[in-house]
Amino acid sequence: MLNKYVLEPSAGKGDLALSTYGATAVHLIECEPELCAILEKYCDQTYNNSMKKKGWRLVANDFLSFAPSCDYDYIIMNPPFEAGAKHFIHAWNIADGCEIRCLLNAETIRKPYTQERENLAEIIAQY
């Protein structure tokens, strides 16, 4: 991910973001205040502490209403299982050609009983 812009929505404690070695920027979104506090320990543009990650930044606390202000090269995500399809569809809509890596509950794909899940199944079948 050298010299890439990465978005991790539903970042949790930043476990996926920690795999983005060499990224120019890692933008994080998290809604839980206690998890945001953990992420803030990593976020720092000055890179003056061994825990700090250069280019890491909390950019929002609600992914489903997030509108990016830059183009991302990758969206890496492990959304809440109960809203996985909805989160993926939003990522798809804002991706603008970037690569999406998304961990989803298998039932989200196997049982398309909501409009979001049907849309997800169509995207998977097409791409």
JSON list of C-alpha atoms in Angstrom, two decimals:
[
{"chain": "A", "resi": 1, "resn": "MET", "atom": "CA", "xyz": [0.00, 0.00, 0.00]},
{"chain": "A", "resi": 2, "resn": "LEU", "atom": "CA", "xyz": [2.96, 2.22, -0.57]},
{"chain": "A", "resi": 3, "resn": "ASN", "atom": "CA", "xyz": [1.98, 5.85, -1.23]},
{"chain": "A", "resi": 4, "resn": "LYS", "atom": "CA", "xyz": [-1.75, 5.08, -1.14]},
{"chain": "A", "resi": 5, "resn": "TYR", "atom": "CA", "xyz": [-4.76, 6.69, 0.52]},
{"chain": "A", "resi": 6, "resn": "VAL", "atom": "CA", "xyz": [-6.71, 4.22, 2.64]},
{"chain": "A", "resi": 7, "resn": "LEU", "atom": "CA", "xyz": [-10.09, 4.51, 4.38]},
{"chain": "A", "resi": 8, "resn": "GLU", "atom": "CA", "xyz": [-11.10, 2.20, 7.21]},
{"chain": "A", "resi": 9, "resn": "PRO", "atom": "CA", "xyz": [-14.73, 2.72, 8.17]},
{"chain": "A", "resi": 10, "resn": "SER", "atom": "CA", "xyz": [-15.91, 1.09, 11.41]},
{"chain": "A", "resi": 11, "resn": "ALA", "atom": "CA", "xyz": [-12.27, 1.09, 12.42]},
{"chain": "A", "resi": 12, "resn": "GLY", "atom": "CA", "xyz": [-12.72, -0.33, 15.91]},
{"chain": "A", "resi": 13, "resn": "LYS", "atom": "CA", "xyz": [-9.25, -0.38, 17.47]},
{"chain": "A", "resi": 14, "resn": "GLY", "atom": "CA", "xyz": [-7.55, 0.00, 14.08]},
{"chain": "A", "resi": 15, "resn": "ASP", "atom": "CA", "xyz": [-6.57, -3.63, 13.57]},
{"chain": "A", "resi": 16, "resn": "LEU", "atom": "CA", "xyz": [-7.06, -3.56, 9.79]},
{"chain": "A", "resi": 17, "resn": "ALA", "atom": "CA", "xyz": [-5.41, -0.15, 9.50]},
{"chain": "A", "resi": 18, "resn": "LEU", "atom": "CA", "xyz": [-2.29, -1.52, 11.17]},
{"chain": "A", "resi": 19, "resn": "SER", "atom": "CA", "xyz": [-1.70, -3.59, 8.02]},
{"chain": "A", "resi": 20, "resn": "THR", "atom": "CA", "xyz": [-1.38, -0.51, 5.80]},
{"chain": "A", "resi": 21, "resn": "TYR", "atom": "CA", "xyz": [2.40, -0.19, 5.88]},
{"chain": "A", "resi": 22, "resn": "GLY", "atom": "CA", "xyz": [3.69, 2.59, 3.67]},
{"chain": "A", "resi": 23, "resn": "ALA", "atom": "CA", "xyz": [0.32, 4.25, 3.09]},
{"chain": "A", "resi": 24, "resn": "THR", "atom": "CA", "xyz": [0.48, 8.02, 2.66]},
{"chain": "A", "resi": 25, "resn": "ALA", "atom": "CA", "xyz": [-2.76, 8.52, 4.57]},
{"chain": "A", "resi": 26, "resn": "VAL", "atom": "CA", "xyz": [-5.00, 6.25, 6.62]},
{"chain": "A", "resi": 27, "resn": "HIS", "atom": "CA", "xyz": [-8.37, 7.79, 7.39]},
{"chain": "A", "resi": 28, "resn": "LEU", "atom": "CA", "xyz": [-10.43, 6.18, 10.11]},
{"chain": "A", "resi": 29, "resn": "ILE", "atom": "CA", "xyz": [-14.13, 6.31, 10.97]},
{"chain": "A", "resi": 30, "resn": "GLU", "atom": "CA", "xyz": [-15.47, 5.04, 14.28]},
{"chain": "A", "resi": 31, "resn": "CYS", "atom": "CA", "xyz": [-18.70, 5.79, 16.15]},
{"chain": "A", "resi": 32, "resn": "GLU", "atom": "CA", "xyz": [-17.87, 4.36, 19.60]},
{"chain": "A", "resi": 33, "resn": "PRO", "atom": "CA", "xyz": [-16.22, 7.02, 21.82]},
{"chain": "A", "resi": 34, "resn": "GLU", "atom": "CA", "xyz": [-14.10, 4.50, 23.75]},
{"chain": "A", "resi": 35, "resn": "LEU", "atom": "CA", "xyz": [-12.73, 3.08, 20.48]},
{"chain": "A", "resi": 36, "resn": "CYS", "atom": "CA", "xyz": [-12.11, 6.60, 19.15]},
{"chain": "A", "resi": 37, "resn": "ALA", "atom": "CA", "xyz": [-9.95, 7.22, 22.23]},
{"chain": "A", "resi": 38, "resn": "ILE", "atom": "CA", "xyz": [-7.84, 4.18, 21.32]},
{"chain": "A", "resi": 39, "resn": "LEU", "atom": "CA", "xyz": [-7.53, 5.32, 17.71]},
{"chain": "A", "resi": 40, "resn": "GLU", "atom": "CA", "xyz": [-6.54, 8.84, 18.74]},
{"chain": "A", "resi": 41, "resn": "LYS", "atom": "CA", "xyz": [-3.41, 7.38, 20.34]},
{"chain": "A", "resi": 42, "resn": "TYR", "atom": "CA", "xyz": [-2.30, 6.35, 16.84]},
{"chain": "A", "resi": 43, "resn": "CYS", "atom": "CA", "xyz": [-3.37, 9.51, 15.01]},
{"chain": "A", "resi": 44, "resn": "ASP", "atom": "CA", "xyz": [-0.69, 12.11, 14.58]},
{"chain": "A", "resi": 45, "resn": "GLN", "atom": "CA", "xyz": [0.73, 13.93, 11.58]},
{"chain": "A", "resi": 46, "resn": "THR", "atom": "CA", "xyz": [4.03, 14.70, 13.33]},
{"chain": "A", "resi": 47, "resn": "TYR", "atom": "CA", "xyz": [5.15, 11.07, 13.82]},
{"chain": "A", "resi": 48, "resn": "ASN", "atom": "CA", "xyz": [6.94, 11.91, 17.10]},
{"chain": "A", "resi": 49, "resn": "ASN", "atom": "CA", "xyz": [6.10, 8.80, 19.10]},
{"chain": "A", "resi": 50, "resn": "SER", "atom": "CA", "xyz": [6.60, 5.11, 18.33]},
{"chain": "A", "resi": 51, "resn": "MET", "atom": "CA", "xyz": [2.84, 4.46, 18.75]},
{"chain": "A", "resi": 52, "resn": "LYS", "atom": "CA", "xyz": [1.86, 7.31, 16.43]},
{"chain": "A", "resi": 53, "resn": "LYS", "atom": "CA", "xyz": [1.29, 6.52, 12.77]},
{"chain": "A", "resi": 54, "resn": "LYS", "atom": "CA", "xyz": [2.19, 9.11, 10.16]},
{"chain": "A", "resi": 55, "resn": "GLY", "atom": "CA", "xyz": [-0.84, 10.16, 8.14]},
{"chain": "A", "resi": 56, "resn": "TRP", "atom": "CA", "xyz": [-3.43, 8.53, 10.40]},
{"chain": "A", "resi": 57, "resn": "ARG", "atom": "CA", "xyz": [-6.49, 10.66, 11.04]},
{"chain": "A", "resi": 58, "resn": "LEU", "atom": "CA", "xyz": [-10.01, 10.23, 12.43]},
{"chain": "A", "resi": 59, "resn": "VAL", "atom": "CA", "xyz": [-12.22, 11.79, 9.77]},
{"chain": "A", "resi": 60, "resn": "ALA", "atom": "CA", "xyz": [-15.77, 11.01, 10.93]},
{"chain": "A", "resi": 61, "resn": "ASN", "atom": "CA", "xyz": [-17.86, 9.09, 13.41]},
{"chain": "A", "resi": 62, "resn": "ASP", "atom": "CA", "xyz": [-20.69, 7.92, 11.11]},
{"chain": "A", "resi": 63, "resn": "PHE", "atom": "CA", "xyz": [-19.67, 6.06, 7.98]},
{"chain": "A", "resi": 64, "resn": "LEU", "atom": "CA", "xyz": [-23.16, 5.89, 6.50]},
{"chain": "A", "resi": 65, "resn": "SER", "atom": "CA", "xyz": [-23.31, 9.69, 6.28]},
{"chain": "A", "resi": 66, "resn": "PHE", "atom": "CA", "xyz": [-19.64, 10.11, 5.34]},
{"chain": "A", "resi": 67, "resn": "ALA", "atom": "CA", "xyz": [-18.80, 11.96, 2.12]},
{"chain": "A", "resi": 68, "resn": "PRO", "atom": "CA", "xyz": [-15.09, 11.79, 1.32]},
{"chain": "A", "resi": 69, "resn": "SER", "atom": "CA", "xyz": [-13.08, 14.93, 0.66]},
{"chain": "A", "resi": 70, "resn": "CYS", "atom": "CA", "xyz": [-10.37, 13.03, -1.22]},
{"chain": "A", "resi": 71, "resn": "ASP", "atom": "CA", "xyz": [-10.04, 10.02, -3.49]},
{"chain": "A", "resi": 72, "resn": "TYR", "atom": "CA", "xyz": [-9.05, 6.76, -1.81]},
{"chain": "A", "resi": 73, "resn": "ASP", "atom": "CA", "xyz": [-7.04, 3.97, -3.34]},
{"chain": "A", "resi": 74, "resn": "TYR", "atom": "CA", "xyz": [-8.42, 1.38, -0.91]},
{"chain": "A", "resi": 75, "resn": "ILE", "atom": "CA", "xyz": [-11.35, 0.97, 1.43]},
{"chain": "A", "resi": 76, "resn": "ILE", "atom": "CA", "xyz": [-10.68, -1.82, 3.91]},
{"chain": "A", "resi": 77, "resn": "MET", "atom": "CA", "xyz": [-13.55, -2.72, 6.18]},
{"chain": "A", "resi": 78, "resn": "ASN", "atom": "CA", "xyz": [-15.03, -5.11, 8.68]},
{"chain": "A", "resi": 79, "resn": "PRO", "atom": "CA", "xyz": [-18.49, -3.60, 9.14]},
{"chain": "A", "resi": 80, "resn": "PRO", "atom": "CA", "xyz": [-20.99, -4.58, 11.84]},
{"chain": "A", "resi": 81, "resn": "PHE", "atom": "CA", "xyz": [-22.51, -7.90, 10.74]},
{"chain": "A", "resi": 82, "resn": "GLU", "atom": "CA", "xyz": [-26.09, -6.68, 11.10]},
{"chain": "A", "resi": 83, "resn": "ALA", "atom": "CA", "xyz": [-25.42, -3.75, 8.75]},
{"chain": "A", "resi": 84, "resn": "GLY", "atom": "CA", "xyz": [-22.73, -5.25, 6.53]},
{"chain": "A", "resi": 85, "resn": "ALA", "atom": "CA", "xyz": [-24.65, -4.95, 3.27]},
{"chain": "A", "resi": 86, "resn": "LYS", "atom": "CA", "xyz": [-25.62, -1.35, 3.98]},
{"chain": "A", "resi": 87, "resn": "HIS", "atom": "CA", "xyz": [-22.01, -0.45, 4.80]},
{"chain": "A", "resi": 88, "resn": "PHE", "atom": "CA", "xyz": [-20.70, -2.19, 1.69]},
{"chain": "A", "resi": 89, "resn": "ILE", "atom": "CA", "xyz": [-23.25, -0.44, -0.55]},
{"chain": "A", "resi": 90, "resn": "HIS", "atom": "CA", "xyz": [-22.20, 2.93, 0.90]},
{"chain": "A", "resi": 91, "resn": "ALA", "atom": "CA", "xyz": [-18.52, 2.06, 0.33]},
{"chain": "A", "resi": 92, "resn": "TRP", "atom": "CA", "xyz": [-19.37, 1.08, -3.24]},
{"chain": "A", "resi": 93, "resn": "ASN", "atom": "CA", "xyz": [-21.16, 4.38, -3.80]},
{"chain": "A", "resi": 94, "resn": "ILE", "atom": "CA", "xyz": [-18.24, 6.50, -2.57]},
{"chain": "A", "resi": 95, "resn": "ALA", "atom": "CA", "xyz": [-15.42, 4.30, -3.93]},
{"chain": "A", "resi": 96, "resn": "ASP", "atom": "CA", "xyz": [-14.93, 6.20, -7.20]},
{"chain": "A", "resi": 97, "resn": "GLY", "atom": "CA", "xyz": [-12.85, 3.39, -8.68]},
{"chain": "A", "resi": 98, "resn": "CYS", "atom": "CA", "xyz": [-10.88, 2.41, -5.61]},
{"chain": "A", "resi": 99, "resn": "GLU", "atom": "CA", "xyz": [-10.42, -1.17, -4.44]},
{"chain": "A", "resi": 100, "resn": "ILE", "atom": "CA", "xyz": [-12.70, -2.39, -1.64]},
{"chain": "A", "resi": 101, "resn": "ARG", "atom": "CA", "xyz": [-11.78, -5.21, 0.72]},
{"chain": "A", "resi": 102, "resn": "CYS", "atom": "CA", "xyz": [-14.71, -6.08, 2.96]},
{"chain": "A", "resi": 103, "resn": "LEU", "atom": "CA", "xyz": [-15.24, -8.83, 5.53]},
{"chain": "A", "resi": 104, "resn": "LEU", "atom": "CA", "xyz": [-18.91, -9.80, 5.54]},
{"chain": "A", "resi": 105, "resn": "ASN", "atom": "CA", "xyz": [-20.95, -12.36, 7.40]},
{"chain": "A", "resi": 106, "resn": "ALA", "atom": "CA", "xyz": [-21.63, -15.21, 4.96]},
{"chain": "A", "resi": 107, "resn": "GLU", "atom": "CA", "xyz": [-25.37, -15.05, 5.70]},
{"chain": "A", "resi": 108, "resn": "THR", "atom": "CA", "xyz": [-25.39, -11.48, 4.37]},
{"chain": "A", "resi": 109, "resn": "ILE", "atom": "CA", "xyz": [-24.51, -12.89, 0.96]},
{"chain": "A", "resi": 110, "resn": "ARG", "atom": "CA", "xyz": [-26.40, -16.21, 1.13]},
{"chain": "A", "resi": 111, "resn": "LYS", "atom": "CA", "xyz": [-29.74, -14.75, 2.22]},
{"chain": "A", "resi": 112, "resn": "PRO", "atom": "CA", "xyz": [-30.54, -11.62, 0.18]},
{"chain": "A", "resi": 113, "resn": "TYR", "atom": "CA", "xyz": [-33.85, -10.84, 1.89]},
{"chain": "A", "resi": 114, "resn": "THR", "atom": "CA", "xyz": [-33.42, -7.04, 2.05]},
{"chain": "A", "resi": 115, "resn": "GLN", "atom": "CA", "xyz": [-32.93, -4.52, -0.73]},
{"chain": "A", "resi": 116, "resn": "GLU", "atom": "CA", "xyz": [-29.35, -3.85, 0.42]},
{"chain": "A", "resi": 117, "resn": "ARG", "atom": "CA", "xyz": [-28.53, -7.56, 0.33]},
{"chain": "A", "resi": 118, "resn": "GLU", "atom": "CA", "xyz": [-30.07, -7.90, -3.12]},
{"chain": "A", "resi": 119, "resn": "ASN", "atom": "CA", "xyz": [-27.99, -4.94, -4.34]},
{"chain": "A", "resi": 120, "resn": "LEU", "atom": "CA", "xyz": [-24.89, -6.51, -2.79]},
{"chain": "A", "resi": 121, "resn": "ALA", "atom": "CA", "xyz": [-25.58, -9.84, -4.55]},
{"chain": "A", "resi": 122, "resn": "GLU", "atom": "CA", "xyz": [-25.96, -8.00, -7.88]},
{"chain": "A", "resi": 123, "resn": "ILE", "atom": "CA", "xyz": [-22.65, -6.16, -7.41]},
{"chain": "A", "resi": 124, "resn": "ILE", "atom": "CA", "xyz": [-20.85, -9.40, -6.52]},
{"chain": "A", "resi": 125, "resn": "ALA", "atom": "CA", "xyz": [-22.34, -11.21, -9.51]},
{"chain": "A", "resi": 126, "resn": "GLN", "atom": "CA", "xyz": [-21.43, -8.36, -11.87]},
{"chain": "A", "resi": 127, "resn": "TYR", "atom": "CA", "xyz": [-17.91, -7.68, -10.62]}
]
